[in-house]
Short mmCIF file of C-alpha atoms in Angstrom, two decimals:
data_model
loop_
_atom_site.label_atom_id
_atom_site.label_comp_id
_atom_site.label_asym_id
_atom_site.label_seq_id
_atom_site.Cartn_x
_atom_site.Cartn_y
_atom_site.Cartn_z
CA MET A 826 109.92 289.99 -53.07
CA ARG A 827 113.01 288.80 -54.91
CA LEU A 828 115.96 291.20 -55.26
CA LEU A 829 118.79 290.81 -57.77
CA TYR A 830 122.09 292.69 -57.91
CA PHE A 831 124.43 293.05 -60.90
CA ALA A 832 127.95 294.28 -61.66
CA TRP A 833 129.50 296.56 -59.00
CA LEU A 834 126.22 296.73 -57.07
CA ARG A 835 126.48 292.96 -56.62
CA GLU A 836 130.08 293.32 -55.46
CA LYS A 837 129.31 296.15 -53.02
CA ALA A 838 126.15 294.53 -51.65
CA GLY A 839 128.10 291.27 -51.36
CA ILE A 840 125.15 289.26 -52.63
CA ASN A 841 123.68 288.10 -55.98
CA SER A 842 120.08 287.77 -54.91
CA GLU A 843 117.88 287.61 -51.83
CA GLU A 844 114.27 287.22 -50.74
CA VAL A 845 112.94 290.09 -48.62
CA ASN A 846 109.63 291.02 -46.99
CA PRO A 847 109.67 294.81 -46.65
CA PRO A 848 107.06 296.49 -44.42
CA SER A 849 103.87 297.72 -46.06
CA GLU A 850 105.01 301.35 -46.08
CA VAL A 851 107.63 300.41 -48.71
CA ALA A 852 105.50 301.23 -51.75
CA THR A 853 107.95 302.49 -54.39
CA VAL A 854 111.41 301.72 -55.75
CA ALA A 855 112.72 304.77 -53.86
CA ASP A 856 111.19 303.50 -50.61
CA LEU A 857 112.76 300.10 -51.17
CA ILE A 858 116.21 301.61 -51.73
CA GLU A 859 115.93 303.67 -48.51
CA TRP A 860 114.80 300.59 -46.60
CA LEU A 861 117.71 298.55 -47.96
CA LYS A 862 120.19 301.35 -47.18
CA ALA A 863 118.98 301.43 -43.60
CA ARG A 864 119.98 297.79 -43.22
CA GLY A 865 123.59 299.03 -43.37
CA GLY A 866 126.63 296.96 -44.34
CA GLY A 867 127.10 296.26 -48.04
CA HIS A 868 123.65 297.60 -48.89
CA ALA A 869 124.48 301.02 -47.44
CA VAL A 870 127.63 301.09 -49.60
CA ALA A 871 125.87 299.86 -52.75
CA PHE A 872 123.07 302.42 -52.46
CA ALA A 873 125.21 305.31 -51.14
CA ASP A 874 124.36 307.30 -54.29
CA PRO A 875 120.94 306.16 -55.57
CA THR A 876 121.21 308.49 -58.59
CA ILE A 877 123.72 306.13 -60.24
CA VAL A 878 121.61 303.02 -59.59
CA ARG A 879 119.29 301.70 -62.30
CA VAL A 880 116.33 299.47 -61.56
CA ALA A 881 114.12 296.92 -63.28
CA VAL A 882 110.85 295.65 -61.83
CA ASN A 883 109.74 292.31 -63.25
CA GLN A 884 112.36 292.63 -66.03
CA GLU A 885 111.17 296.07 -67.18
CA TYR A 886 113.20 299.24 -66.61
CA ALA A 887 111.62 301.21 -63.79
CA LYS A 888 111.80 304.67 -62.22
CA LEU A 889 112.34 305.54 -58.57
CA SER A 890 108.68 306.52 -58.32
CA ASP A 891 107.36 303.21 -59.71
CA SER A 892 105.54 300.95 -57.27
CA VAL A 893 106.78 297.64 -55.92
CA ALA A 894 104.77 294.90 -54.27
CA ALA A 895 105.12 291.45 -52.74
CA GLY A 896 106.01 288.88 -55.38
CA ASP A 897 107.88 291.35 -57.60
CA GLU A 898 111.37 290.69 -58.93
CA VAL A 899 113.39 293.88 -58.46
CA ALA A 900 116.87 294.15 -60.00
CA PHE A 901 119.47 296.80 -59.15
CA PHE A 902 122.42 297.56 -61.43
CA PRO A 903 124.66 300.34 -62.81
CA PRO A 904 123.77 302.05 -66.12
CA VAL A 905 123.92 299.36 -68.80
CA THR A 906 126.70 299.13 -71.40
CA GLY A 907 125.59 296.72 -74.10
CA GLY A 908 126.96 296.43 -77.61
CA MET B 1318 116.02 287.20 -84.51
CA ILE B 1319 117.76 287.44 -81.14
CA ARG B 1320 120.50 285.21 -79.76
CA VAL B 1321 122.24 285.65 -76.41
CA GLN B 1322 125.07 283.16 -76.14
CA GLU B 1323 128.44 282.41 -74.58
CA GLN B 1324 129.91 280.80 -77.69
CA ASP B 1325 131.46 282.66 -80.62
CA PHE B 1326 129.74 283.39 -83.93
CA GLU B 1327 131.06 283.59 -87.48
CA PHE B 1328 129.54 286.62 -89.13
CA GLY B 1329 129.97 285.39 -92.71
CA THR B 1330 127.96 282.29 -91.89
CA GLU B 1331 125.30 284.35 -90.12
CA LEU B 1332 124.91 286.80 -93.02
CA ALA B 1333 124.71 283.98 -95.56
CA ALA B 1334 121.98 282.30 -93.49
CA MET B 1335 120.08 285.58 -93.33
CA THR B 1336 119.95 286.09 -97.09
CA GLU B 1337 119.53 282.40 -98.03
CA GLY B 1338 116.35 282.00 -100.05
CA ASN B 1339 115.08 285.57 -99.57
CA HIS B 1340 115.50 287.29 -102.92
CA GLY B 1341 113.50 290.29 -101.78
CA ILE B 1342 116.65 291.41 -99.96
CA GLY B 1343 118.59 294.01 -101.93
CA GLY B 1344 121.12 294.87 -99.25
CA VAL B 1345 122.53 293.78 -95.90
CA CYS B 1346 124.24 296.05 -93.37
CA SER B 1347 126.18 294.60 -90.46
CA PHE B 1348 128.11 295.77 -87.41
CA VAL B 1349 130.49 293.57 -85.42
CA GLY B 1350 131.71 294.75 -82.01
CA LEU B 1351 135.10 293.43 -80.86
CA VAL B 1352 137.08 293.46 -77.60
CA ARG B 1353 139.95 295.97 -77.74
CA ASP B 1354 143.28 295.47 -75.97
CA ILE B 1355 143.41 299.01 -74.61
CA ALA B 1356 140.87 301.23 -72.83
CA SER B 1357 141.45 304.69 -71.35
CA GLY B 1358 145.17 304.20 -71.95
CA GLU B 1359 145.33 300.95 -70.00
CA THR B 1360 146.09 297.46 -71.27
CA VAL B 1361 143.08 295.18 -71.20
CA SER B 1362 143.78 291.46 -70.95
CA SER B 1363 140.16 290.32 -70.87
CA MET B 1364 136.60 291.58 -70.72
CA THR B 1365 133.89 289.71 -68.85
CA LEU B 1366 130.31 290.48 -69.85
CA GLU B 1367 127.68 290.00 -67.16
CA HIS B 1368 123.99 290.17 -68.02
CA TYR B 1369 120.52 289.70 -66.58
CA PRO B 1370 119.38 286.54 -68.35
CA GLU B 1371 115.65 286.82 -67.59
CA MET B 1372 115.60 290.35 -68.98
CA THR B 1373 118.20 290.34 -71.76
CA GLU B 1374 116.28 288.45 -74.42
CA LYS B 1375 113.16 290.49 -73.78
CA ALA B 1376 115.09 293.78 -73.95
CA LEU B 1377 116.78 292.74 -77.21
CA ALA B 1378 113.47 291.57 -78.71
CA ASP B 1379 111.93 294.96 -77.83
CA ILE B 1380 114.82 296.75 -79.55
CA GLU B 1381 114.46 294.57 -82.65
CA ALA B 1382 110.70 295.18 -82.74
CA GLU B 1383 111.32 298.93 -82.51
CA ALA B 1384 113.63 298.78 -85.54
CA ARG B 1385 111.16 296.69 -87.52
CA GLY B 1386 108.46 299.23 -86.72
CA ARG B 1387 110.55 302.13 -87.97
CA TRP B 1388 112.09 300.69 -91.13
CA PRO B 1389 110.87 298.28 -93.83
CA LEU B 1390 113.23 295.41 -92.99
CA GLU B 1391 113.27 292.00 -94.63
CA ASP B 1392 115.19 290.62 -91.66
CA ALA B 1393 117.11 291.64 -88.54
CA LEU B 1394 119.57 289.72 -86.38
CA ILE B 1395 121.19 290.54 -83.04
CA ILE B 1396 123.71 288.13 -81.51
CA HIS B 1397 125.14 289.26 -78.17
CA ARG B 1398 127.75 287.26 -76.27
CA TYR B 1399 128.37 287.07 -72.53
CA GLY B 1400 131.10 285.55 -70.37
CA ARG B 1401 134.85 286.04 -70.47
CA LEU B 1402 136.25 287.38 -73.76
CA GLU B 1403 139.76 288.33 -74.85
CA PRO B 1404 141.05 291.10 -77.14
CA GLY B 1405 140.04 290.41 -80.73
CA ASP B 1406 137.03 288.31 -79.70
CA ASN B 1407 133.59 289.07 -81.11
CA ILE B 1408 131.13 290.68 -78.66
CA VAL B 1409 128.08 291.50 -80.74
CA LEU B 1410 126.70 291.19 -84.26
CA VAL B 1411 123.92 293.37 -85.62
CA ALA B 1412 122.73 292.66 -89.15
CA THR B 1413 119.80 294.13 -91.02
CA ALA B 1414 118.44 293.34 -94.49
CA SER B 1415 116.11 295.36 -96.65
CA ALA B 1416 115.03 295.84 -100.25
CA HIS B 1417 116.94 299.13 -100.51
CA ARG B 1418 120.08 300.22 -98.72
CA GLU B 1419 118.81 303.13 -96.62
CA ALA B 1420 116.58 301.07 -94.35
CA ALA B 1421 119.28 298.46 -93.64
CA ILE B 1422 122.00 301.04 -92.96
CA GLU B 1423 119.87 303.27 -90.73
CA ALA B 1424 118.30 300.37 -88.81
CA CYS B 1425 121.73 298.80 -88.17
CA HIS B 1426 123.04 302.11 -86.82
CA PHE B 1427 119.93 302.52 -84.68
CA LEU B 1428 120.18 298.99 -83.26
CA ILE B 1429 123.80 299.26 -82.13
CA ASP B 1430 123.17 302.70 -80.61
CA TRP B 1431 120.17 301.42 -78.65
CA LEU B 1432 121.98 298.27 -77.53
CA LYS B 1433 124.53 300.50 -75.80
CA THR B 1434 121.95 302.12 -73.58
CA LYS B 1435 119.09 299.59 -73.34
CA ALA B 1436 120.55 296.08 -73.27
CA PRO B 1437 121.21 294.89 -69.69
CA PHE B 1438 124.91 294.04 -70.00
CA TRP B 1439 127.85 295.16 -67.87
CA LYS B 1440 131.52 294.87 -68.77
CA LEU B 1441 134.40 294.14 -66.41
CA GLU B 1442 137.82 294.85 -67.94
CA GLU B 1443 140.87 293.11 -66.49
CA THR B 1444 143.78 295.59 -66.42
CA PRO B 1445 147.23 295.57 -64.74
CA ASP B 1446 145.55 297.48 -61.84
CA GLY B 1447 142.82 294.86 -61.45
CA GLY B 1448 139.24 294.57 -62.64
CA LYS B 1449 137.42 297.74 -63.68
CA TRP B 1450 133.73 298.07 -64.52
CA VAL B 1451 133.20 299.98 -67.75
CA ASP B 1452 131.16 303.12 -67.09
CA ALA B 1453 128.24 303.98 -69.31
CA ARG B 1454 129.30 307.00 -71.34
CA ASP B 1455 127.18 310.15 -71.62
CA ILE B 1456 128.02 310.23 -75.32
CA ASP B 1457 126.22 306.90 -75.75
CA ASP B 1458 123.08 308.32 -74.16
CA ALA B 1459 123.31 311.33 -76.45
CA THR B 1460 123.83 309.15 -79.51
CA ALA B 1461 120.89 306.92 -78.62
CA ALA B 1462 118.69 309.93 -77.85
CA ARG B 1463 119.21 311.19 -81.39
CA TRP B 1464 117.03 308.33 -82.63
CA VAL B 1465 114.18 309.54 -80.46
CA GLU B 1466 114.20 312.84 -82.35
CA ASP B 1467 115.17 311.68 -85.83
CA LYS B 1468 112.61 310.27 -88.14
CA SER B 1469 113.92 307.70 -90.56
CA ALA B 1470 114.76 308.91 -94.02
CA PHE B 1471 111.68 306.94 -95.07
CA GLY B 1472 109.16 309.46 -93.81
CA GLY B 1473 106.38 308.07 -95.96
CA GLU B 1474 107.26 304.40 -95.86
CA SER B 1475 107.63 303.69 -92.18
CA ASP B 1476 105.65 304.61 -89.13
CA ALA B 1477 108.47 306.21 -87.19
CA ALA B 1478 107.67 306.02 -83.51
CA ASP B 1479 107.54 309.38 -81.76
#
């Protein structure tokens, strides 16, 4: 699974992207965030308040309850400000 | 048409290219977004736009398709820049063309409102206190949400999405 981080989430996590292999019980976006938080360090800071984190799975906006699987590209970022 | 680019654009040239040879167009409406030199009372020396390249073009294409589905447009153009910009620089151009003015004006307004809340861009403003990420504003969500409720003024002519 490929993870991408943008804007202040990238700064707090201290990483642009990474490949991860979460355990099989990580089935949803919410599970993935909790698993990443538990790794501590920059991830714990970046995901301290999951309610202000937005997510895309395979380049489509996703909800916390959406499922994730091996091979997915999951991006984490603050609310977007285009225009 | 969608373009995501680092380089500048010249909106007069873009509008001329849009109308060239299409005499079914009766009106063009455009919006140009620019970098301001002040935000929340602080001086802004530059704004750096970060985006999610693999997703941006798809998200913009979806927004354009939504507008074309709601209004009878002859053409639509979104140009969105990324990278480091300075006050006065162009950020975004939205242009819409239609046979009659209402569709172009409403679709242009819709497109810029939806770009605010659906296009995966983030803005870092350089101020005397350092870099500050621009927060998404609740008012932008509220403004964009209005288009979920509102039907276009063309009730009979377009299939407004519910």
